[in-house]
Coordinates of C-alpha atoms and ligand atoms in Angstrom, one line a residue:
M805 CA 22.0 9.8 21.0
V806 CA 18.3 10.8 20.6
T807 CA 17.2 13.4 23.1
R808 CA 14.2 14.9 21.4
I809 CA 11.8 13.2 19.0
G810 CA 9.5 15.4 16.9
I811 CA 6.2 14.0 15.7
H812 CA 5.6 16.0 12.5
A813 CA 2.1 17.5 12.2
S814 CA 1.7 15.8 8.8
V815 CA 1.1 12.4 10.5
E816 CA -2.4 13.9 11.1
T817 CA -3.2 12.4 7.6
L818 CA -3.2 9.0 9.3
F819 CA -3.9 9.6 13.0
P820 CA -3.7 12.5 15.5
P821 CA 0.0 13.2 16.2
T822 CA -0.8 13.5 20.0
V823 CA -1.8 9.8 20.0
L824 CA 1.7 8.9 19.0
V825 CA 3.1 11.3 21.6
D826 CA 1.0 9.4 24.2
E827 CA 2.1 6.0 22.9
L828 CA 5.7 7.0 23.3
D829 CA 5.4 8.3 26.9
D830 CA 7.7 5.4 28.0
V831 CA 10.8 6.4 26.0
D832 CA 13.7 8.5 27.4
P833 CA 13.8 11.2 24.7
E834 CA 11.3 14.1 25.0
V835 CA 8.5 13.6 22.4
T836 CA 6.5 16.6 21.1
V837 CA 4.4 17.6 18.0
V838 CA 6.4 19.8 15.6
T839 CA 6.1 21.5 12.3
S840 CA 8.8 22.1 9.6
D841 CA 9.4 25.6 11.0
D842 CA 10.0 24.3 14.5
L843 CA 12.7 21.7 14.3
D844 CA 15.4 23.3 16.6
G845 CA 16.8 20.7 18.9
V846 CA 14.9 17.8 17.3
D847 CA 17.2 14.8 16.6
A848 CA 14.7 12.4 15.3
L849 CA 11.5 13.1 13.3
V850 CA 8.5 10.9 12.7
T851 CA 6.7 12.1 9.7
F852 CA 4.2 11.5 6.9
A853 CA 5.3 14.3 4.6
Y854 CA 8.7 15.2 3.3
D855 CA 10.0 18.8 3.4
D856 CA 13.3 20.2 2.2
A857 CA 13.6 21.9 5.6
F858 CA 14.5 18.4 7.0
L859 CA 17.9 18.5 5.2
D860 CA 19.5 21.4 7.1
S861 CA 17.8 21.3 10.4
G862 CA 20.3 19.1 12.3
L863 CA 18.0 16.0 12.2
E864 CA 19.9 12.7 12.6
W865 CA 17.1 10.3 11.8
I866 CA 13.7 10.5 10.0
H867 CA 11.1 7.8 10.4
S868 CA 8.5 7.6 7.7
V869 CA 5.1 6.4 9.0
Q870 CA 4.6 4.8 5.5
S871 CA 6.3 1.8 4.0
G872 CA 6.7 3.5 0.7
V873 CA 9.4 6.2 0.9
D874 CA 9.4 7.1 -2.8
R875 CA 8.7 10.8 -1.9
F876 CA 12.0 11.1 0.0
P877 CA 15.2 12.2 -1.8
F878 CA 17.6 9.4 -0.8
E879 CA 20.8 11.0 -2.2
D880 CA 20.1 14.4 -0.6
L881 CA 19.4 12.8 2.8
E882 CA 22.6 10.7 2.5
A883 CA 24.6 13.8 1.6
A884 CA 23.1 15.7 4.6
G885 CA 23.9 12.7 6.9
V886 CA 20.3 12.1 7.8
R887 CA 19.2 8.5 8.2
L888 CA 15.8 7.3 7.0
T889 CA 13.7 4.4 8.2
N890 CA 10.4 3.2 6.9
S891 CA 7.4 1.3 8.3
T892 CA 7.7 -1.9 6.3
G893 CA 6.7 -5.0 8.2
T894 CA 3.6 -3.4 9.8
H895 CA 0.8 -3.6 7.2
G896 CA 0.6 -7.3 6.1
D897 CA -2.6 -7.9 8.1
S898 CA -4.4 -4.7 7.4
V899 CA -3.7 -4.5 3.7
G900 CA -4.1 -8.3 3.4
E901 CA -7.6 -8.0 4.7
T902 CA -8.4 -5.0 2.5
V903 CA -7.3 -7.0 -0.6
A904 CA -9.3 -10.0 0.6
G905 CA -12.3 -7.7 1.0
Y906 CA -11.9 -6.3 -2.6
M907 CA -11.7 -9.8 -4.0
L908 CA -14.7 -11.0 -2.0
S909 CA -16.6 -7.9 -3.1
F910 CA -16.0 -8.7 -6.8
A911 CA -16.7 -12.4 -6.4
R912 CA -19.9 -12.0 -4.2
R913 CA -21.0 -8.7 -5.9
L914 CA -21.1 -6.7 -2.7
H915 CA -20.1 -3.4 -4.3
E916 CA -22.9 -3.9 -6.8
Y917 CA -25.5 -4.5 -4.1
R918 CA -24.3 -1.4 -2.2
S919 CA -24.6 0.7 -5.3
K920 CA -28.1 -0.6 -5.9
Q921 CA -29.0 0.0 -2.2
E922 CA -28.3 3.7 -2.7
R923 CA -31.0 3.6 -5.4
T924 CA -33.4 1.5 -3.2
E925 CA -33.1 -1.2 -5.9
W926 CA -33.8 -4.9 -5.1
A927 CA -32.3 -6.9 -7.9
W928 CA -30.2 -10.0 -8.5
P929 CA -26.9 -9.6 -10.3
A930 CA -26.6 -11.0 -13.9
W931 CA -26.6 -14.8 -13.4
Q932 CA -23.0 -15.2 -14.7
D933 CA -21.4 -12.5 -12.6
P934 CA -21.1 -14.0 -9.1
F935 CA -18.5 -16.6 -8.4
T936 CA -16.6 -17.9 -5.4
L937 CA -13.0 -17.1 -4.5
D938 CA -12.6 -20.8 -3.6
G939 CA -10.9 -22.1 -6.8
S940 CA -10.2 -18.6 -8.3
S941 CA -6.7 -17.6 -9.1
L942 CA -4.6 -14.8 -7.9
C943 CA -1.1 -13.5 -8.9
V944 CA 0.6 -11.3 -6.3
V945 CA 3.3 -9.1 -7.7
G946 CA 5.8 -8.3 -5.0
L947 CA 6.1 -10.8 -2.1
G948 CA 7.2 -8.7 0.8
T949 CA 5.1 -7.8 3.9
L950 CA 2.0 -6.8 1.9
G951 CA 2.3 -9.6 -0.7
Q952 CA 2.7 -12.3 1.9
G953 CA -0.2 -10.9 3.9
I954 CA -2.4 -11.0 0.7
A955 CA -1.2 -14.5 -0.2
A956 CA -1.9 -15.9 3.2
R957 CA -5.5 -14.7 3.2
A958 CA -6.1 -15.7 -0.4
D959 CA -4.8 -19.2 0.4
A960 CA -7.1 -19.4 3.4
L961 CA -10.0 -18.6 1.1
G962 CA -9.2 -21.5 -1.1
M963 CA -7.6 -19.5 -4.0
D964 CA -4.8 -20.7 -6.2
V965 CA -2.0 -18.3 -5.6
V966 CA 1.1 -17.6 -7.7
G967 CA 3.5 -14.7 -7.3
V968 CA 6.3 -12.6 -8.8
K969 CA 9.5 -11.9 -6.9
R970 CA 12.9 -10.6 -8.0
T971 CA 14.6 -13.7 -6.6
P972 CA 12.1 -16.5 -7.1
T973 CA 12.6 -18.5 -3.9
P974 CA 9.7 -20.3 -2.3
V975 CA 7.1 -18.3 -0.3
D976 CA 4.5 -19.7 2.1
H977 CA 1.0 -19.8 0.6
V978 CA 2.3 -19.2 -2.9
D979 CA 2.2 -22.3 -5.3
T980 CA 4.5 -20.9 -8.0
V981 CA 6.9 -18.0 -7.6
Y982 CA 7.9 -16.5 -11.0
P983 CA 11.0 -14.2 -11.5
R984 CA 10.4 -10.6 -12.5
A985 CA 11.3 -11.5 -16.1
D986 CA 8.3 -13.9 -16.3
L987 CA 5.8 -11.3 -15.2
H988 CA 3.6 -11.8 -18.3
E989 CA 3.5 -15.5 -17.8
A990 CA 2.7 -15.1 -14.1
I991 CA -0.3 -12.7 -14.7
A992 CA -1.7 -14.5 -17.8
D993 CA -4.0 -17.0 -16.1
A994 CA -5.0 -15.0 -13.0
K995 CA -8.5 -13.8 -12.3
F996 CA -7.0 -11.3 -9.8
V997 CA -3.6 -9.6 -10.1
A998 CA -2.6 -7.8 -6.9
L999 CA 0.3 -5.3 -7.0
A1000 CA 2.4 -5.0 -3.8
V1001 CA 5.8 -3.7 -5.0
P1002 CA 7.5 -0.4 -3.9
L1003 CA 7.6 2.4 -6.5
T1004 CA 11.1 2.3 -8.0
D1005 CA 12.7 2.9 -11.4
D1006 CA 12.0 -0.8 -12.2
T1007 CA 8.3 -0.8 -11.1
A1008 CA 7.2 2.6 -12.5
G1009 CA 4.8 1.7 -15.3
M1010 CA 5.3 -2.0 -14.6
I1011 CA 1.6 -2.5 -15.6
G1012 CA 1.0 -0.9 -19.0
D1013 CA -0.6 -1.8 -22.4
A1014 CA 1.5 -5.0 -22.8
E1015 CA 0.7 -6.3 -19.4
L1016 CA -3.0 -5.4 -19.6
D1017 CA -3.0 -7.3 -22.9
A1018 CA -1.4 -10.3 -21.3
M1019 CA -4.0 -10.4 -18.6
R1020 CA -7.4 -12.3 -19.0
D1021 CA -10.2 -10.1 -20.3
D1022 CA -12.2 -11.1 -17.2
A1023 CA -9.4 -10.2 -14.8
V1024 CA -9.5 -7.7 -12.0
L1025 CA -6.5 -5.6 -11.2
V1026 CA -5.8 -4.7 -7.5
N1027 CA -3.3 -1.9 -6.8
V1028 CA -2.3 -1.3 -3.2
A1029 CA 1.3 -0.4 -4.1
R1030 CA 1.7 3.1 -5.6
G1031 CA -0.3 4.7 -8.4
P1032 CA 2.6 5.1 -10.9
V1033 CA 3.2 1.4 -10.9
V1034 CA 0.2 1.3 -13.3
E1035 CA -0.1 3.4 -16.4
Q1036 CA -3.4 4.8 -15.5
D1037 CA -4.5 5.9 -19.0
A1038 CA -3.8 2.5 -20.3
L1039 CA -5.9 1.0 -17.4
V1040 CA -8.8 3.3 -18.1
D1041 CA -8.6 2.3 -21.8
A1042 CA -8.5 -1.4 -21.0
L1043 CA -11.5 -1.1 -18.6
E1044 CA -13.6 1.0 -21.1
G1045 CA -12.6 -1.3 -23.9
D1046 CA -13.7 -4.5 -22.0
E1047 CA -10.2 -5.8 -22.1
L1048 CA -10.3 -6.0 -18.3
T1049 CA -13.3 -6.6 -16.1
G1050 CA -12.6 -4.5 -13.1
A1051 CA -10.1 -2.9 -10.8
A1052 CA -9.8 -2.2 -7.0
L1053 CA -7.5 0.8 -6.6
D1054 CA -6.2 2.3 -3.4
V1055 CA -3.5 4.4 -5.0
F1056 CA -3.4 6.7 -8.0
E1057 CA -1.1 8.7 -10.2
A1058 CA -2.5 11.8 -8.6
E1059 CA -4.0 11.7 -5.0
P1060 CA -6.7 12.6 -4.1
L1061 CA -8.1 11.1 -7.3
P1062 CA -9.2 14.2 -9.4
E1063 CA -13.0 14.7 -9.5
D1064 CA -13.0 14.4 -13.3
S1065 CA -11.2 11.0 -13.4
P1066 CA -13.3 8.4 -15.3
L1067 CA -12.3 5.9 -12.6
W1068 CA -14.9 7.3 -10.3
E1069 CA -17.7 6.5 -12.7
L1070 CA -16.9 2.9 -13.8
D1071 CA -19.3 0.3 -12.2
E1072 CA -16.6 -2.3 -11.9
V1073 CA -14.0 -0.1 -10.3
V1074 CA -13.7 0.2 -6.5
V1075 CA -11.9 3.4 -5.4
T1076 CA -10.5 3.6 -1.9
P1077 CA -8.6 6.7 -0.6
H1078 CA -5.1 5.3 -0.1
A1079 CA -6.5 3.7 3.1
A1080 CA -5.8 0.0 2.6
A1081 CA -3.5 0.0 5.6
A1082 CA -5.8 2.1 7.9
T1083 CA -6.3 0.6 11.3
R1084 CA -7.0 2.1 14.7
D1085 CA -3.7 0.4 15.8
Y1086 CA -1.6 2.4 13.4
A1087 CA -0.1 4.8 16.0
E1088 CA 0.7 1.9 18.3
R1089 CA 2.5 0.1 15.5
M1090 CA 4.5 3.2 14.7
A1091 CA 5.4 3.6 18.4
A1092 CA 6.8 0.0 18.5
L1093 CA 9.1 0.8 15.5
V1094 CA 10.3 4.1 16.9
R1095 CA 10.8 2.6 20.4
E1096 CA 12.9 -0.2 19.0
N1097 CA 15.0 2.2 17.0
V1098 CA 15.5 4.5 20.0
R1099 CA 16.8 1.5 21.8
R1100 CA 19.1 0.6 18.9
V1101 CA 20.5 4.1 18.6
A1102 CA 21.4 4.0 22.4
A1103 CA 23.0 0.5 21.9
G1104 CA 24.9 1.6 18.9
E1105 CA 23.1 -1.0 16.7
R1106 CA 22.0 -0.7 13.1
L1107 CA 18.5 0.9 12.8
A1108 CA 15.6 -1.5 11.9
N1109 CA 13.9 -0.8 8.6
A1110 CA 16.9 1.4 7.5
V1111 CA 16.5 2.8 3.9
V1112 CA 19.2 5.5 3.9
Ligands
NAD113 P1 8.3 -4.7 1.6 O1 9.6 -4.1 1.5 O2 8.1 -5.6 2.7 O3 8.0 -5.6 0.3 C1 8.2 -5.2 -1.1 C2 8.6 -6.4 -1.9 O4 8.6 -6.0 -3.3 C3 10.0 -6.9 -1.5 O5 9.9 -8.3 -1.3 C4 10.8 -6.6 -2.8 O6 11.8 -7.5 -3.0 C5 9.7 -6.6 -3.9 N1 10.1 -6.0 -5.1 C6 10.7 -4.8 -5.3 N2 10.9 -4.5 -6.6 C7 10.3 -5.6 -7.2 C8 10.2 -5.9 -8.6 N3 10.6 -5.1 -9.5 N4 9.5 -7.0 -8.9 C9 9.1 -7.9 -8.0 N5 9.2 -7.6 -6.7 C10 9.8 -6.5 -6.3 O7 7.3 -3.6 1.5 P2 5.7 -3.7 1.8 O8 5.5 -3.3 3.2 O9 5.2 -5.0 1.4 O10 5.1 -2.5 0.9 C11 5.3 -2.6 -0.5 C12 4.9 -1.2 -1.1 O11 3.4 -1.1 -0.9 C13 5.4 0.0 -0.3 O12 6.7 0.4 -0.8 C14 4.4 1.0 -0.5 O13 4.6 1.8 -1.7 C15 3.1 0.2 -0.7 N6 2.2 0.3 0.4 C16 0.9 0.8 0.3 C17 0.1 0.8 1.3 C18 -1.3 1.4 1.2 O14 -1.9 1.9 2.1 N7 -1.9 1.2 0.0 C19 0.5 0.4 2.6 C20 1.8 -0.1 2.8 C21 2.6 -0.2 1.7

């Protein structure tokens, strides 16, 4: 039974916590904004950050406002009897559009014009740089919510889409689905490689020297997954050594991206601040997930998006 839901102050990173309190004004449990020092009587917590204080505060259920829950200690939560749910299933459209935007920017040179605008510079790009996404190729690595959202938009733009999936069953908008073991073959012919996998033991460092070698020299890497999925030093070397043309990066090994990172300075790198999923509807979407799970707890049903 959930009687009190705390909205952890850390969700402020994504939206004001009070907006989610207002969105949840129709649920039975009391909903208030809380901090890690103030969890007395809270059964369910909606949070962005993880804090060890969550383990021994009597919480029954934690909902992460992110899909990626790699910062949460699954075994400790299980041992403490705390259930964890995530926000998978909510970001296919927002992240899909962001990735379409990155690819359009590279193809149509929009990031280049914007940089020139800052210098009041009116100049065509090098004749051979612009191209169309129509007829270009994309490999989507990870075909869950994000991957499918990306693939659908790429297909609508006329791109040839392949993908990588642990179990290579057919996926809408994806011409060929490769198993994880064939990653190199899957990425070898792609102009764009978009990463949409969770950070796990298997995916950490999934894109390193060997994979960057396997990619086309004129390829663009898109990472909307998690920073450590890519070996960042190897990526910088590949970009600086012209073994890769460009990258659109929303996530990094260290966030915020340190000021001295060479990634800030490279012309063909688009840096976004882990904001690929940002939308004014974010809190409303979180409220829908929390509301459904409050109902399920009351009905004795299994939680949706259960991780632990
Ligand atoms: P999801 O669970 O819907 O999909 C993940 C997919 O990756 C699943 O289909 C899973 O089978 C697949 N997968 C897992 N390991 C794999 C592997 N080794 N090889 C190939 N496929 C593998 O999750 P989602 O909502 O699509 O999000 C995916 C990840 O993207 C999240 O875990 C999170 O880290 C990240 N994410 C980032 C943002 C952002 O703002 N940049 C937003 C949402 C999610």
